Every structure is written in C-alpha cells, then in structure tokens.
Amino acid sequence: MNKDQVAGKLKDIGGKIQEEFGDAIDSPEQEAKGLANQVEGKTQKKLGDVREALDDATDGRTTTTTTTTTRRP
C-alpha cells in the first residue's frame, strides 16, 4: 500500500463522516463538502492503485544499456 492509497481512503472516510454530520445538523453545505471529500479521496486512492500496479508490473525488470566503442585506425 502506498501513501496515496492510505490518504485517499482516509479522506473518503472523513468525507462520509462529514456528510453524515451535515445530514444530522441539516446542513446541505456540510453534506456537499463531505461528498466532495469522498470523491477526492476515491480519486486519490485510484491514483495510488494505478501507481501500485505500475510498481508491481516493473518489479524484477531491469533495464540494461550496453555501449559499444569502436576504434578507428
């Protein structure tokens, strides 16, 4: 798990709490902010998922470059 996955999940959870709090106090503004935080969190988590997949796909692969030098008389 990378930091984007963790931060995204936490932001999503925080947004759910904020949305529920806004509903409890009848504040459409807080509900909307909570929903926005959930979207932002889910997006950040997806970014982390993509980065994780890329890291997994490139593990074990090494790029080797060979340089050949030719001498001319």
GROMACS .gro file of C-alpha atoms in nm:
model
   73
    1MET     CA    1   0.000   0.000   0.000
    2ASN     CA    2   0.133   0.344  -0.087
    3LYS     CA    3   0.067   0.684   0.067
    4ASP     CA    4  -0.191   0.784  -0.196
    5GLN     CA    5  -0.397   0.474  -0.125
    6VAL     CA    6  -0.392   0.539   0.250
    7ALA     CA    7  -0.454   0.914   0.228
    8GLY     CA    8  -0.732   0.862  -0.025
    9LYS     CA    9  -0.909   0.607   0.192
   10LEU     CA   10  -0.883   0.833   0.497
   11LYS     CA   11  -1.020   1.130   0.303
   12ASP     CA   12  -1.308   0.916   0.176
   13ILE     CA   13  -1.394   0.804   0.530
   14GLY     CA   14  -1.366   1.160   0.660
   15GLY     CA   15  -1.597   1.277   0.383
   16LYS     CA   16  -1.856   1.015   0.478
   17ILE     CA   17  -1.843   1.132   0.839
   18GLN     CA   18  -1.875   1.495   0.730
   19GLU     CA   19  -2.169   1.411   0.505
   20GLU     CA   20  -2.348   1.227   0.786
   21PHE     CA   21  -2.276   1.512   1.026
   22GLY     CA   22  -2.420   1.760   0.776
   23ASP     CA   23  -2.730   1.544   0.744
   24ALA     CA   24  -2.765   1.523   1.122
   25ILE     CA   25  -2.750   1.900   1.168
   26ASP     CA   26  -2.948   1.966   0.849
   27SER     CA   27  -2.664   2.148   0.673
   28PRO     CA   28  -2.666   2.095   0.295
   29GLU     CA   29  -2.332   2.279   0.275
   30GLN     CA   30  -2.160   2.028   0.506
   31GLU     CA   31  -2.320   1.738   0.320
   32ALA     CA   32  -2.188   1.875  -0.012
   33LYS     CA   33  -1.839   1.926   0.133
   34GLY     CA   34  -1.847   1.570   0.263
   35LEU     CA   35  -1.946   1.435  -0.078
   36ALA     CA   36  -1.671   1.639  -0.242
   37ASN     CA   37  -1.416   1.497   0.002
   38GLN     CA   38  -1.536   1.146  -0.075
   39VAL     CA   39  -1.489   1.200  -0.449
   40GLU     CA   40  -1.144   1.348  -0.390
   41GLY     CA   41  -1.050   1.059  -0.162
   42LYS     CA   42  -1.170   0.794  -0.405
   43THR     CA   43  -0.980   0.963  -0.686
   44GLN     CA   44  -0.661   0.978  -0.481
   45LYS     CA   45  -0.699   0.611  -0.385
   46LYS     CA   46  -0.742   0.515  -0.753
   47LEU     CA   47  -0.425   0.708  -0.836
   48GLY     CA   48  -0.248   0.510  -0.566
   49ASP     CA   49  -0.390   0.186  -0.709
   50VAL     CA   50  -0.252   0.273  -1.053
   51ARG     CA   51   0.090   0.358  -0.909
   52GLU     CA   52   0.092   0.031  -0.716
   53ALA     CA   53   0.004  -0.165  -1.029
   54LEU     CA   54   0.281   0.007  -1.223
   55ASP     CA   55   0.531  -0.067  -0.947
   56ASP     CA   56   0.422  -0.431  -0.940
   57ALA     CA   57   0.448  -0.457  -1.319
   58THR     CA   58   0.801  -0.320  -1.325
   59ASP     CA   59   0.934  -0.521  -1.030
   60GLY     CA   60   1.204  -0.762  -1.135
   61ARG     CA   61   1.263  -0.590  -1.464
   62THR     CA   62   1.592  -0.416  -1.507
   63THR     CA   63   1.691  -0.206  -1.798
   64THR     CA   64   2.045  -0.267  -1.912
   65THR     CA   65   2.210  -0.050  -2.168
   66THR     CA   66   2.518  -0.173  -2.346
   67THR     CA   67   2.751   0.071  -2.511
   68THR     CA   68   2.993  -0.043  -2.777
   69THR     CA   69   3.302   0.157  -2.861
   70THR     CA   70   3.473   0.115  -3.194
   71ARG     CA   71   3.828   0.229  -3.254
   72ARG     CA   72   3.924   0.352  -3.590
   73PRO     CA   73   4.279   0.348  -3.710
   0.00000   0.00000   0.00000
